CSV table of N, CA and C in Angstrom, one decimal:
chain,number,residue,atom,x,y,z
J,64,MET,N,43.8,114.7,220.3
J,64,MET,CA,43.6,116.0,219.5
J,64,MET,C,44.0,117.1,220.4
J,65,ARG,N,44.5,118.1,219.9
J,65,ARG,CA,45.1,119.2,220.7
J,65,ARG,C,44.1,120.2,221.2
J,66,GLY,N,43.4,120.8,220.4
J,66,GLY,CA,42.5,121.9,220.9
J,66,GLY,C,41.7,122.5,219.8
J,67,PRO,N,41.2,123.6,220.0
J,67,PRO,CA,40.3,124.3,219.1
J,67,PRO,C,41.0,124.6,217.8
J,68,LEU,N,40.2,124.8,216.8
J,68,LEU,CA,40.7,125.2,215.4
J,68,LEU,C,41.5,126.5,215.5
J,69,ILE,N,42.5,126.6,214.8
J,69,ILE,CA,43.4,127.8,214.9
J,69,ILE,C,42.8,129.1,214.4
J,70,GLY,N,41.8,129.1,213.6
J,70,GLY,CA,41.2,130.3,213.0
J,70,GLY,C,41.0,131.4,214.1
J,71,THR,N,40.6,131.1,215.2
J,71,THR,CA,40.3,132.1,216.3
J,71,THR,C,41.5,132.3,217.1
J,72,ALA,N,42.0,131.3,217.7
J,72,ALA,CA,43.1,131.5,218.6
J,72,ALA,C,43.7,130.2,218.9
J,73,LEU,N,44.4,129.6,218.0
J,73,LEU,CA,45.0,128.3,218.1
J,73,LEU,C,45.5,128.0,219.5
J,74,VAL,N,45.1,126.9,220.0
J,74,VAL,CA,45.5,126.6,221.3
J,74,VAL,C,46.5,125.5,221.4
J,75,VAL,N,46.7,124.8,220.4
J,75,VAL,CA,47.5,123.6,220.5
J,75,VAL,C,49.0,123.8,220.5
J,76,THR,N,49.5,123.7,219.5
J,76,THR,CA,50.9,123.8,219.2
J,76,THR,C,51.7,123.4,220.3
J,77,ALA,N,51.9,123.2,220.4
J,77,ALA,CA,52.9,123.0,221.3
J,77,ALA,C,52.4,122.6,222.6
J,78,ALA,N,51.5,122.3,222.6
J,78,ALA,CA,50.9,121.8,223.7
J,78,ALA,C,51.7,120.5,223.9
J,79,VAL,N,52.6,120.6,224.6
J,79,VAL,CA,53.5,119.6,224.6
J,79,VAL,C,53.3,118.7,225.8
J,80,VAL,N,52.7,117.6,225.6
J,80,VAL,CA,52.4,116.8,226.7
J,80,VAL,C,53.3,115.6,226.7
J,81,LEU,N,54.0,115.5,227.7
J,81,LEU,CA,55.0,114.4,227.8
J,81,LEU,C,54.3,113.3,228.5
J,82,VAL,N,53.7,112.4,227.8
J,82,VAL,CA,52.9,111.4,228.4
J,82,VAL,C,53.8,110.4,229.1
J,83,ALA,N,53.4,110.1,230.3
J,83,ALA,CA,54.2,109.2,231.1
J,83,ALA,C,53.8,107.7,230.8
J,84,CYS,N,54.5,107.2,229.8
J,84,CYS,CA,54.4,105.8,229.5
J,84,CYS,C,55.2,105.0,230.6
J,85,GLY,N,54.6,104.1,231.2
J,85,GLY,CA,55.3,103.4,232.2
J,85,GLY,C,55.3,104.0,233.6
J,86,GLY,N,54.5,105.1,233.7
J,86,GLY,CA,54.3,105.7,235.0
J,86,GLY,C,55.4,106.7,235.4
J,87,ALA,N,56.3,107.1,234.5
J,87,ALA,CA,57.3,108.1,234.9
J,87,ALA,C,56.7,109.4,235.1
J,88,SER,N,57.1,110.1,236.2
J,88,SER,CA,56.6,111.5,236.4
J,88,SER,C,57.5,112.5,235.8
J,89,PRO,N,57.1,113.8,235.7
J,89,PRO,CA,58.0,114.8,235.2
J,89,PRO,C,59.3,114.9,235.9
J,90,SER,N,59.4,114.4,237.1
J,90,SER,CA,60.7,114.5,237.9
J,90,SER,C,61.6,113.3,237.6
J,91,ALA,N,61.2,112.3,236.8
J,91,ALA,CA,62.0,111.2,236.5
J,91,ALA,C,63.0,111.6,235.4
J,92,SER,N,64.2,111.2,235.6
J,92,SER,CA,65.2,111.5,234.6
J,92,SER,C,65.5,110.3,233.7
J,93,PRO,N,65.9,110.6,232.4
J,93,PRO,CA,66.1,109.5,231.5
J,93,PRO,C,67.4,108.7,231.9
J,94,SER,N,67.3,107.4,231.6
J,94,SER,CA,68.5,106.6,231.9
J,94,SER,C,69.1,106.3,230.5
J,95,ALA,N,70.4,105.9,230.5
J,95,ALA,CA,71.0,105.6,229.2
J,95,ALA,C,70.5,104.3,228.6
J,96,SER,N,69.9,103.4,229.4
J,96,SER,CA,69.5,102.1,228.9
J,96,SER,C,68.0,102.0,228.6
J,97,GLN,N,67.2,102.8,229.2
J,97,GLN,CA,65.7,102.7,228.9
J,97,GLN,C,65.2,104.1,228.5
J,98,PRO,N,64.2,104.0,227.6
J,98,PRO,CA,63.5,105.3,227.3
J,98,PRO,C,62.8,105.9,228.5
J,99,SER,N,62.8,107.2,228.6
J,99,SER,CA,62.1,107.9,229.7
J,99,SER,C,60.9,108.7,229.1
J,100,THR,N,59.8,108.7,229.7
J,100,THR,CA,58.7,109.4,229.2
J,100,THR,C,58.2,110.4,230.2
J,101,ILE,N,57.7,111.5,229.7
J,101,ILE,CA,57.1,112.6,230.6
J,101,ILE,C,55.8,112.9,230.0
J,102,HIS,N,54.8,113.1,230.8
J,102,HIS,CA,53.4,113.4,230.3
J,102,HIS,C,53.1,114.8,230.9
J,103,VAL,N,52.8,115.8,230.0
J,103,VAL,CA,52.5,117.1,230.4
J,103,VAL,C,51.3,117.6,229.6
J,104,LEU,N,50.6,118.6,230.2
J,104,LEU,CA,49.5,119.2,229.6
J,104,LEU,C,49.8,120.7,229.4
J,105,GLU,N,49.3,121.3,228.4
J,105,GLU,CA,49.5,122.7,228.1
J,105,GLU,C,48.2,123.4,228.0
J,106,PRO,N,47.8,124.1,229.1
J,106,PRO,CA,46.6,124.9,229.0
J,106,PRO,C,47.0,126.2,228.2
J,107,ALA,N,46.3,126.3,227.1
J,107,ALA,CA,46.6,127.4,226.2
J,107,ALA,C,46.1,128.7,226.7
J,108,THR,N,47.0,129.4,227.5
J,108,THR,CA,46.6,130.6,228.1
J,108,THR,C,47.3,131.9,227.6
J,109,ASN,N,48.3,131.7,226.8
J,109,ASN,CA,49.0,132.9,226.3
J,109,ASN,C,49.4,132.6,224.8
J,110,VAL,N,48.4,132.6,224.0
J,110,VAL,CA,48.5,132.3,222.5
J,110,VAL,C,48.1,133.5,221.7
J,111,THR,N,48.9,133.9,220.7
J,111,THR,CA,48.5,135.0,219.9
J,111,THR,C,48.5,134.5,218.4
J,112,THR,N,47.5,134.9,217.7
J,112,THR,CA,47.4,134.6,216.2
J,112,THR,C,47.8,135.8,215.5
J,113,VAL,N,48.7,135.7,214.5
J,113,VAL,CA,49.1,136.9,213.7
J,113,VAL,C,48.8,136.6,212.3
J,114,SER,N,47.9,137.5,211.7
J,114,SER,CA,47.5,137.3,210.3
J,114,SER,C,48.4,138.2,209.4
J,115,VAL,N,48.9,137.7,208.3
J,115,VAL,CA,49.7,138.4,207.4
J,115,VAL,C,48.9,138.8,206.2
J,116,GLY,N,47.6,138.6,206.2
J,116,GLY,CA,46.7,138.9,205.1
J,116,GLY,C,46.8,140.3,204.5
J,117,SER,N,46.9,141.3,205.4
J,117,SER,CA,47.0,142.7,204.9
J,117,SER,C,48.3,142.9,204.2
J,118,LEU,N,49.4,142.1,204.5
J,118,LEU,CA,50.6,142.3,203.8
J,118,LEU,C,50.7,141.6,202.4
J,119,THR,N,49.9,140.5,202.3
J,119,THR,CA,49.9,139.7,201.1
J,119,THR,C,48.7,139.9,200.2
J,120,GLY,N,47.8,140.6,200.6
J,120,GLY,CA,46.6,140.8,199.8
J,120,GLY,C,45.5,139.7,200.0
J,121,CYS,N,45.8,138.8,200.9
J,121,CYS,CA,44.9,137.7,201.2
J,121,CYS,C,43.7,138.2,202.0
J,122,THR,N,42.5,137.9,201.6
J,122,THR,CA,41.3,138.3,202.3
J,122,THR,C,40.5,137.2,202.9
J,123,SER,N,41.0,136.0,202.9
J,123,SER,CA,40.3,134.8,203.4
J,123,SER,C,39.9,135.0,204.9
J,124,THR,N,38.8,134.6,205.3
J,124,THR,CA,38.3,134.7,206.7
J,124,THR,C,38.8,133.5,207.5
J,125,THR,N,39.3,132.5,206.8
J,125,THR,CA,39.7,131.3,207.5
J,125,THR,C,41.3,131.3,207.7
J,126,GLY,N,42.0,132.3,207.3
J,126,GLY,CA,43.4,132.4,207.5
J,126,GLY,C,44.1,132.4,206.2
J,127,CYS,N,45.3,132.9,206.2
J,127,CYS,CA,46.2,133.1,205.0
J,127,CYS,C,47.5,132.4,205.2
J,128,GLN,N,48.0,131.9,204.1
J,128,GLN,CA,49.3,131.2,204.1
J,128,GLN,C,50.4,132.2,204.7
J,129,GLY,N,51.2,131.8,205.6
J,129,GLY,CA,52.2,132.6,206.2
J,129,GLY,C,51.8,133.2,207.5
J,130,GLY,N,50.5,133.2,207.8
J,130,GLY,CA,50.1,133.7,209.1
J,130,GLY,C,50.7,132.8,210.2
J,131,TYR,N,50.8,133.2,211.4
J,131,TYR,CA,51.4,132.4,212.4
J,131,TYR,C,50.7,132.5,213.8
J,132,VAL,N,51.1,131.6,214.6
J,132,VAL,CA,50.6,131.5,216.0
J,132,VAL,C,51.8,131.4,216.9
J,133,LEU,N,51.9,132.1,218.0
J,133,LEU,CA,53.0,132.0,218.9
J,133,LEU,C,52.5,132.0,220.3
J,134,GLY,N,53.3,131.5,221.2
J,134,GLY,CA,52.8,131.5,222.6
J,134,GLY,C,53.9,131.1,223.6
J,135,ASP,N,53.5,131.3,224.8
J,135,ASP,CA,54.3,131.0,226.0
J,135,ASP,C,53.4,130.5,227.0
J,136,ASP,N,53.2,129.2,227.1
J,136,ASP,CA,52.2,128.6,228.0
J,136,ASP,C,52.8,127.8,229.1
J,137,PRO,N,52.1,127.7,230.2
J,137,PRO,CA,52.6,126.8,231.3
J,137,PRO,C,52.4,125.3,230.9
J,138,LEU,N,53.2,124.5,231.5
J,138,LEU,CA,53.1,123.0,231.3
J,138,LEU,C,52.7,122.4,232.7
J,139,LEU,N,51.8,121.6,232.7
J,139,LEU,CA,51.3,120.9,233.9
J,139,LEU,C,51.6,119.5,233.9
J,140,ASP,N,52.0,118.9,235.1
J,140,ASP,CA,52.1,117.5,235.2
J,140,ASP,C,50.8,116.9,234.9
J,141,ALA,N,50.7,115.9,234.1
J,141,ALA,CA,49.4,115.3,233.7
J,141,ALA,C,48.6,114.7,234.9
J,142,THR,N,49.4,114.2,235.9
J,142,THR,CA,48.7,113.6,237.0
J,142,THR,C,48.3,114.5,238.1
J,143,THR,N,49.3,115.4,238.5
J,143,THR,CA,49.1,116.3,239.7
J,143,THR,C,48.5,117.6,239.3
J,144,ARG,N,48.6,118.0,238.0
J,144,ARG,CA,48.2,119.3,237.5
J,144,ARG,C,49.0,120.4,238.1
J,145,ARG,N,50.2,120.1,238.7
J,145,ARG,CA,51.1,121.2,239.2
J,145,ARG,C,51.9,121.7,238.0
J,146,GLU,N,52.2,123.0,238.0
J,146,GLU,CA,53.0,123.5,236.9
J,146,GLU,C,54.5,123.0,237.1
J,147,VAL,N,55.0,122.5,235.9
J,147,VAL,CA,56.4,121.9,235.9
J,147,VAL,C,57.3,122.6,234.9
J,148,GLY,N,56.7,123.6,234.2
J,148,GLY,CA,57.6,124.2,233.2
J,148,GLY,C,56.7,125.1,232.2
J,149,ARG,N,57.3,125.4,231.1
J,149,ARG,CA,56.7,126.2,230.1
J,149,ARG,C,56.9,125.7,228.7
J,150,LEU,N,56.0,126.0,227.8
J,150,LEU,CA,56.1,125.7,226.4
J,150,LEU,C,56.2,127.0,225.6
J,151,LEU,N,57.3,127.1,224.8
J,151,LEU,CA,57.4,128.3,223.9
J,151,LEU,C,57.3,127.8,222.5
J,152,PHE,N,56.5,128.5,221.7
J,152,PHE,CA,56.3,128.0,220.3
J,152,PHE,C,56.0,129.1,219.3
J,153,GLU,N,56.2,128.8,218.1
J,153,GLU,CA,55.9,129.7,216.9
J,153,GLU,C,55.6,128.7,215.8
J,154,CYS,N,54.4,128.8,215.2
J,154,CYS,CA,54.0,127.9,214.1
J,154,CYS,C,53.5,128.8,213.0
J,155,PHE,N,53.9,128.4,211.8
J,155,PHE,CA,53.6,129.1,210.6
J,155,PHE,C,52.6,128.3,209.7
J,156,ARG,N,51.5,129.0,209.2
J,156,ARG,CA,50.5,128.4,208.4
J,156,ARG,C,51.1,128.1,207.0
J,157,VAL,N,51.2,126.8,206.7
J,157,VAL,CA,51.7,126.3,205.4
J,157,VAL,C,50.7,126.1,204.4
J,158,ASP,N,49.5,125.5,204.8
J,158,ASP,CA,48.5,125.2,203.8
J,158,ASP,C,47.1,125.6,204.4
J,159,VAL,N,46.5,126.6,203.8
J,159,VAL,CA,45.2,127.1,204.3
J,159,VAL,C,44.1,126.0,204.3
J,160,GLY,N,44.0,125.3,203.2
J,160,GLY,CA,42.9,124.3,203.1
J,160,GLY,C,42.9,123.2,204.1
J,161,SER,N,44.1,122.7,204.5
J,161,SER,CA,44.2,121.6,205.4
J,161,SER,C,44.6,122.1,206.8
J,162,THR,N,44.7,123.3,207.0
J,162,THR,CA,45.1,123.9,208.3
J,162,THR,C,46.5,123.4,208.8
J,163,LEU,N,47.3,123.1,207.9
J,163,LEU,CA,48.7,122.6,208.2
J,163,LEU,C,49.6,123.7,208.7
J,164,PHE,N,50.2,123.6,209.8
J,164,PHE,CA,51.2,124.5,210.4
J,164,PHE,C,52.5,123.8,210.5
J,165,HIS,N,53.6,124.6,210.4
J,165,HIS,CA,54.9,124.0,210.7
J,165,HIS,C,55.5,124.8,211.8
J,166,CYS,N,56.0,124.1,212.8
J,166,CYS,CA,56.5,124.7,214.1
J,166,CYS,C,58.0,124.2,214.2
J,167,PRO,N,59.0,125.0,213.7
J,167,PRO,CA,60.3,124.6,213.6
J,167,PRO,C,61.1,124.4,214.9
J,168,GLY,N,60.7,125.0,215.9
J,168,GLY,CA,61.6,125.0,217.1
J,168,GLY,C,60.8,125.1,218.4
J,169,ASN,N,59.8,124.3,218.6
J,169,ASN,CA,59.1,124.4,219.9
J,169,ASN,C,60.0,124.0,221.0
J,170,THR,N,59.9,124.8,222.1
J,170,THR,CA,60.8,124.6,223.3
J,170,THR,C,60.0,124.3,224.5
J,171,ILE,N,60.3,123.1,225.1
J,171,ILE,CA,59.7,122.7,226.4
J,171,ILE,C,60.8,123.0,227.4
J,172,GLU,N,60.5,123.8,228.4
J,172,GLU,CA,61.4,124.1,229.5
J,172,GLU,C,60.8,123.5,230.7
J,173,LEU,N,61.5,122.5,231.3
J,173,LEU,CA,61.1,121.9,232.5
J,173,LEU,C,61.9,122.5,233.7
J,174,THR,N,61.2,123.1,234.6
J,174,THR,CA,61.9,123.8,235.7
J,174,THR,C,62.9,123.0,236.4
J,175,GLY,N,64.1,123.5,236.5
J,175,GLY,CA,65.2,122.9,237.2
J,175,GLY,C,65.8,121.7,236.4
J,176,ARG,N,65.4,121.4,235.2
J,176,ARG,CA,65.8,120.2,234.5
J,176,ARG,C,66.5,120.5,233.2
J,177,GLY,N,66.0,121.5,232.5
J,177,GLY,CA,66.5,121.9,231.2
J,177,GLY,C,65.5,122.0,230.1
J,178,ARG,N,65.9,122.2,228.9
J,178,ARG,CA,65.0,122.4,227.8
J,178,ARG,C,65.1,121.2,226.8
J,179,ILE,N,63.9,121.0,226.1
J,179,ILE,CA,63.8,120.0,225.0
J,179,ILE,C,63.3,120.8,223.8
J,180,VAL,N,63.9,120.7,222.7
J,180,VAL,CA,63.5,121.4,221.5
J,180,VAL,C,63.0,120.3,220.5
J,181,TYR,N,61.9,120.6,219.8
J,181,TYR,CA,61.4,119.6,218.8
J,181,TYR,C,60.8,120.4,217.7
J,182,ALA,N,60.7,119.8,216.5
J,182,ALA,CA,60.1,120.3,215.3
J,182,ALA,C,58.7,119.6,215.1
J,183,GLU,N,57.7,120.4,214.7
J,183,GLU,CA,56.4,119.8,214.6
J,183,GLU,C,55.7,120.3,213.4
J,184,ASP,N,55.0,119.4,212.7
J,184,ASP,CA,54.0,119.8,211.6
J,184,ASP,C,52.7,119.3,212.1
J,185,VAL,N,51.7,120.2,212.2
J,185,VAL,CA,50.4,119.8,212.8
J,185,VAL,C,49.3,120.5,212.1
J,186,GLN,N,48.2,119.8,212.1
J,186,GLN,CA,46.9,120.4,211.6
J,186,GLN,C,46.0,120.6,212.7
J,187,PHE,N,45.6,121.9,212.8
J,187,PHE,CA,44.8,122.3,214.0
J,187,PHE,C,43.3,122.1,213.8
J,188,ALA,N,42.8,121.5,212.8
J,188,ALA,CA,41.4,121.3,212.6
J,188,ALA,C,40.9,120.0,213.2
J,189,PRO,N,39.7,120.0,213.7
J,189,PRO,CA,39.2,118.7,214.2
J,189,PRO,C,39.2,117.6,213.2
J,190,GLY,N,39.4,116.4,213.7
J,190,GLY,CA,39.4,115.2,212.9
J,190,GLY,C,40.7,114.8,212.3
J,191,HIS,N,41.8,115.6,212.5
J,191,HIS,CA,43.1,115.2,211.9
J,191,HIS,C,43.9,114.5,213.0
J,192,THR,N,44.5,113.4,212.6
J,192,THR,CA,45.4,112.6,213.5
J,192,THR,C,46.7,113.4,213.6
J,193,GLN,N,47.1,113.6,214.8
J,193,GLN,CA,48.4,114.2,215.1
J,193,GLN,C,49.5,113.2,214.9
J,194,GLY,N,50.7,113.7,214.7
J,194,GLY,CA,51.9,112.9,214.4
J,194,GLY,C,52.8,112.7,215.5
J,195,THR,N,54.0,112.2,215.2
J,195,THR,CA,55.1,112.1,216.1
J,195,THR,C,56.2,112.9,215.6
J,196,TRP,N,56.7,113.8,216.5
J,196,TRP,CA,57.7,114.8,216.0
J,196,TRP,C,59.1,114.5,216.7
J,197,PRO,N,60.2,114.8,216.0
J,197,PRO,CA,61.5,114.5,216.5
J,197,PRO,C,62.0,115.5,217.4
J,198,ILE,N,62.7,115.1,218.5
J,198,ILE,CA,63.4,116.0,219.4
J,198,ILE,C,64.7,116.3,218.6
J,199,THR,N,65.0,117.6,218.5
J,199,THR,CA,66.1,118.1,217.8
J,199,THR,C,67.2,118.7,218.6
J,200,GLY,N,67.0,118.8,219.9
J,200,GLY,CA,68.1,119.3,220.8
J,200,GLY,C,67.6,119.4,222.2
J,201,GLY,N,68.5,119.8,223.1
J,201,GLY,CA,68.2,119.9,224.5
J,201,GLY,C,69.3,120.5,225.3
J,202,THR,N,69.1,120.9,226.5
J,202,THR,CA,70.1,121.5,227.4
J,202,THR,C,70.0,120.8,228.8
J,203,ASP,N,71.1,121.0,229.5
J,203,ASP,CA,71.2,120.5,230.9
J,203,ASP,C,70.9,119.0,230.9
J,204,GLU,N,69.9,118.5,231.7
J,204,GLU,CA,69.6,117.1,231.8
J,204,GLU,C,69.3,116.5,230.4
J,205,PHE,N,68.8,117.3,229.5
J,205,PHE,CA,68.4,116.8,228.2
J,205,PHE,C,69.4,117.1,227.1
J,206,ALA,N,70.7,117.5,227.4
J,206,ALA,CA,71.7,117.7,226.4
J,206,ALA,C,72.0,116.4,225.7
J,207,GLY,N,72.0,116.5,224.4
J,207,GLY,CA,72.3,115.3,223.6
J,207,GLY,C,71.1,114.4,223.5
J,208,ALA,N,69.9,114.8,224.0
J,208,ALA,CA,68.8,113.9,223.9
J,208,ALA,C,68.3,113.6,222.5
J,209,SER,N,67.7,112.5,222.3
J,209,SER,CA,67.0,112.1,221.1
J,209,SER,C,65.7,111.5,221.5
J,210,GLY,N,64.8,111.4,220.6
J,210,GLY,CA,63.5,110.8,220.9
J,210,GLY,C,62.4,111.5,220.2
J,211,THR,N,61.2,111.5,220.8
J,211,THR,CA,60.0,112.0,220.1
J,211,THR,C,59.1,112.7,221.0
J,212,VAL,N,58.3,113.6,220.5
J,212,VAL,CA,57.1,114.2,221.2
J,212,VAL,C,55.9,113.9,220.4
J,213,MET,N,54.8,113.5,221.0
J,213,MET,CA,53.6,113.2,220.3
J,213,MET,C,52.4,113.6,221.1
J,214,SER,N,51.3,113.7,220.5
J,214,SER,CA,50.0,114.1,221.1
J,214,SER,C,49.1,112.9,221.0
J,215,PRO,N,48.7,112.3,222.2
J,215,PRO,CA,47.9,111.1,222.1
J,215,PRO,C,46.5,111.3,221.5
J,216,THR,N,46.2,110.4,220.6
J,216,THR,CA,44.9,110.5,219.9
J,216,THR,C,43.7,110.3,220.8
J,217,ASP,N,43.9,109.6,222.0
J,217,ASP,CA,42.8,109.3,222.9
J,217,ASP,C,42.7,110.3,224.0
J,218,SER,N,43.4,111.5,223.9
J,218,SER,CA,43.4,112.5,224.9
J,218,SER,C,42.0,113.0,225.2
J,219,THR,N,41.7,113.2,226.5
J,219,THR,CA,40.5,113.8,226.9
J,219,THR,C,40.7,115.2,227.4
J,220,TYR,N,41.9,115.7,227.3
J,220,TYR,CA,42.3,117.1,227.7
J,220,TYR,C,41.9,118.0,226.6
J,221,LYS,N,40.9,118.9,226.9
J,221,LYS,CA,40.4,119.8,225.9
J,221,LYS,C,40.8,121.3,226.0
J,222,ASP,N,41.6,121.6,227.0
J,222,ASP,CA,41.9,123.0,227.3
J,222,ASP,C,43.2,123.4,226.6
J,223,GLY,N,43.8,122.6,225.7
J,223,GLY,CA,45.0,122.9,225.1
J,223,GLY,C,45.7,121.7,224.6
J,224,GLY,N,47.0,121.6,224.9
J,224,GLY,CA,47.8,120.5,224.4
J,224,GLY,C,48.0,119.4,225.4
J,225,ASP,N,48.2,118.2,224.9
J,225,ASP,CA,48.4,117.0,225.7
J,225,ASP,C,49.6,116.3,224.9
J,226,PHE,N,50.7,116.1,225.6
J,226,PHE,CA,51.9,115.6,224.9
J,226,PHE,C,52.6,114.5,225.7
J,227,VAL,N,53.2,113.6,224.9
J,227,VAL,CA,54.0,112.6,225.5
J,227,VAL,C,55.4,112.8,224.9
J,228,ILE,N,56.4,112.9,225.7
J,228,ILE,CA,57.8,113.1,225.3
J,228,ILE,C,58.5,111.8,225.7
J,229,THR,N,59.1,111.2,224.7
J,229,THR,CA,59.8,110.0,225.0
J,229,THR,C,61.3,110.2,224.6
J,230,ILE,N,62.1,110.1,225.6
J,230,ILE,CA,63.6,110.4,225.4
J,230,ILE,C,64.3,109.0,225.4
J,231,THR,N,64.9,108.8,224.2
J,231,THR,CA,65.6,107.5,224.0
J,231,THR,C,67.1,107.7,224.2
J,232,ARG,N,67.6,108.9,224.1
J,232,ARG,CA,68.9,109.3,224.2
J,232,ARG,C,69.9,108.5,223.4
Protein backbone atom coordinates (compact mmCIF):
# COMPACT_ATOMS: atom_id res chain seq x y z
CA MET A 1 0.00 0.00 0.00
CA ARG A 2 1.33 3.36 -0.90
CA GLY A 3 0.53 5.92 1.68
CA PRO A 4 -2.11 8.05 3.33
CA LEU A 5 -5.47 8.80 1.80
CA ILE A 6 -5.37 11.51 -0.81
CA GLY A 7 -7.94 13.76 0.75
CA THR A 8 -5.34 15.65 2.75
CA ALA A 9 -2.20 15.42 0.74
CA LEU A 10 -1.85 12.33 -1.29
CA VAL A 11 1.49 10.79 -0.78
CA VAL A 12 1.52 7.94 -3.07
CA THR A 13 1.35 8.19 -6.71
CA ALA A 14 4.04 7.68 -7.98
CA ALA A 15 5.82 6.46 -5.38
CA VAL A 16 7.62 4.47 -7.64
CA VAL A 17 9.48 1.73 -5.99
CA LEU A 18 11.45 -0.36 -8.24
CA VAL A 19 11.66 -3.46 -6.15
CA ALA A 20 14.77 -5.48 -6.59
CA CYS A 21 13.57 -8.95 -7.44
CA GLY A 22 16.59 -11.13 -7.56
CA GLY A 23 18.73 -8.66 -5.65
CA ALA A 24 19.46 -6.16 -8.41
CA SER A 25 20.36 -2.71 -7.13
CA PRO A 26 19.39 0.59 -8.74
CA SER A 27 22.79 0.61 -10.43
CA ALA A 28 22.17 -2.66 -12.24
CA SER A 29 21.31 -2.25 -15.90
CA PRO A 30 18.85 -4.41 -17.80
CA SER A 31 20.16 -7.11 -20.07
CA ALA A 32 18.54 -8.16 -23.30
CA SER A 33 17.98 -11.72 -22.09
CA GLN A 34 16.79 -11.36 -18.49
CA PRO A 35 14.38 -8.99 -16.81
CA SER A 36 15.97 -6.39 -14.59
CA THR A 37 14.32 -5.04 -11.47
CA ILE A 38 14.92 -1.94 -9.42
CA HIS A 39 13.45 -1.30 -5.97
CA VAL A 40 12.99 2.29 -4.90
CA LEU A 41 11.10 4.17 -2.22
CA GLU A 42 9.43 7.56 -2.60
CA PRO A 43 9.26 9.68 0.51
CA ALA A 44 6.36 11.98 -0.30
CA THR A 45 7.98 15.31 0.48
CA ASN A 46 6.84 17.57 -2.35
CA VAL A 47 3.18 16.75 -3.07
CA THR A 48 0.43 19.27 -3.82
CA THR A 49 -3.30 18.58 -3.95
CA VAL A 50 -5.33 20.86 -6.23
CA SER A 51 -9.10 21.01 -5.81
CA VAL A 52 -11.25 22.06 -8.74
CA GLY A 53 -14.42 22.20 -6.64
CA SER A 54 -14.72 25.96 -6.84
CA LEU A 55 -14.67 25.73 -10.65
CA THR A 56 -17.23 22.93 -10.92
CA GLY A 57 -19.57 23.77 -8.07
CA CYS A 58 -18.56 20.65 -6.15
CA THR A 59 -18.75 21.15 -2.39
CA SER A 60 -17.67 17.68 -1.24
CA THR A 61 -15.23 17.65 1.65
CA THR A 62 -13.74 14.35 0.45
CA GLY A 63 -12.69 15.63 -2.98
CA CYS A 64 -14.22 16.36 -6.35
CA GLN A 65 -13.93 14.67 -9.71
CA GLY A 66 -11.19 16.37 -11.74
CA GLY A 67 -9.15 17.42 -8.73
CA TYR A 68 -5.52 16.41 -8.99
CA VAL A 69 -2.32 15.69 -7.15
CA LEU A 70 1.13 16.48 -8.47
CA GLY A 71 4.62 16.19 -7.16
CA ASP A 72 8.35 15.97 -7.55
CA ASP A 73 9.73 13.58 -4.94
CA PRO A 74 13.13 12.02 -4.33
CA LEU A 75 13.58 8.29 -4.96
CA LEU A 76 15.67 6.26 -2.56
CA ASP A 77 17.39 2.94 -3.05
CA ALA A 78 15.25 0.54 -0.99
CA THR A 79 18.30 -1.08 0.60
CA THR A 80 20.74 1.78 1.23
CA ARG A 81 18.19 4.64 1.50
CA ARG A 82 20.52 6.77 -0.65
CA GLU A 83 18.87 9.13 -3.14
CA VAL A 84 19.08 7.65 -6.65
CA GLY A 85 16.66 9.84 -8.59
CA ARG A 86 13.31 11.64 -8.69
CA LEU A 87 9.66 10.83 -9.34
CA LEU A 88 7.55 13.38 -11.23
CA PHE A 89 3.80 12.78 -11.28
CA GLU A 90 0.39 14.24 -11.95
CA CYS A 91 -2.75 12.24 -11.06
CA PHE A 92 -6.36 13.19 -11.75
CA ARG A 93 -9.33 12.13 -9.58
CA VAL A 94 -11.58 9.99 -11.77
CA ASP A 95 -14.04 8.59 -9.21
CA VAL A 96 -14.72 10.29 -5.88
CA GLY A 97 -16.44 7.32 -4.24
CA SER A 98 -13.62 4.85 -4.82
CA THR A 99 -10.73 7.37 -4.64
CA LEU A 100 -9.64 6.26 -8.12
CA PHE A 101 -6.97 8.43 -9.74
CA HIS A 102 -5.45 8.22 -13.22
CA CYS A 103 -1.79 9.17 -13.64
CA PRO A 104 -1.05 9.23 -17.39
CA GLY A 105 2.68 9.89 -17.44
CA ASN A 106 4.56 9.31 -14.20
CA THR A 107 8.28 9.81 -14.82
CA ILE A 108 11.01 8.09 -12.85
CA GLU A 109 14.36 9.74 -13.38
CA LEU A 110 17.33 7.67 -12.20
CA THR A 111 20.40 9.88 -11.91
CA GLY A 112 22.95 9.20 -14.63
CA ARG A 113 20.83 6.42 -16.16
CA GLY A 114 17.78 7.95 -17.81
CA ARG A 115 14.02 8.14 -17.43
CA ILE A 116 11.24 5.58 -17.25
CA VAL A 117 7.67 6.68 -18.02
CA TYR A 118 4.61 4.68 -16.95
CA ALA A 119 0.83 5.08 -16.75
CA GLU A 120 -0.96 4.35 -13.48
CA ASP A 121 -4.53 3.94 -12.21
CA VAL A 122 -4.49 3.89 -8.44
CA GLN A 123 -6.84 4.11 -5.47
CA PHE A 124 -5.36 6.06 -2.61
CA ALA A 125 -7.69 4.79 0.10
CA PRO A 126 -6.62 2.18 2.65
CA GLY A 127 -7.59 -1.39 1.86
CA HIS A 128 -7.31 -1.18 -1.93
CA THR A 129 -4.92 -3.55 -3.67
CA GLN A 130 -2.62 -1.69 -6.01
CA GLY A 131 -2.09 -2.88 -9.55
CA THR A 132 0.64 -3.41 -12.07
CA TRP A 133 1.18 -0.55 -14.50
CA PRO A 134 2.80 -0.58 -17.96
CA ILE A 135 6.04 1.16 -18.82
CA THR A 136 5.21 3.38 -21.80
CA GLY A 137 8.60 4.89 -22.63
CA GLY A 138 12.12 5.67 -21.58
CA THR A 139 15.33 7.53 -22.38
CA ASP A 140 19.05 6.79 -22.35
CA GLU A 141 19.64 3.38 -20.70
CA PHE A 142 15.87 2.80 -20.73
CA ALA A 143 15.20 3.84 -24.36
CA GLY A 144 12.82 1.30 -25.89
CA ALA A 145 12.19 -0.31 -22.51
CA SER A 146 9.08 -2.34 -21.82
CA GLY A 147 7.92 -3.86 -18.59
CA THR A 148 5.94 -2.90 -15.53
CA VAL A 149 5.90 -0.84 -12.36
CA MET A 150 4.05 -2.15 -9.31
CA SER A 151 3.64 -1.39 -5.65
CA PRO A 152 4.14 -4.43 -3.41
CA THR A 153 1.13 -5.30 -1.30
CA ASP A 154 3.39 -6.44 1.56
CA SER A 155 5.30 -3.17 1.77
CA THR A 156 6.15 -1.92 5.22
CA TYR A 157 7.25 1.49 3.92
CA LYS A 158 4.69 4.00 5.23
CA ASP A 159 6.28 7.35 4.32
CA GLY A 160 5.17 7.37 0.68
CA GLY A 161 5.59 5.07 -2.29
CA ASP A 162 7.23 1.67 -2.57
CA PHE A 163 7.68 0.44 -6.14
CA VAL A 164 9.12 -2.42 -8.12
CA ILE A 165 10.09 -1.69 -11.70
CA THR A 166 10.65 -4.69 -13.89
CA ILE A 167 12.25 -4.03 -17.26
CA THR A 168 11.75 -6.85 -19.72
CA ARG A 169 12.87 -4.84 -22.77
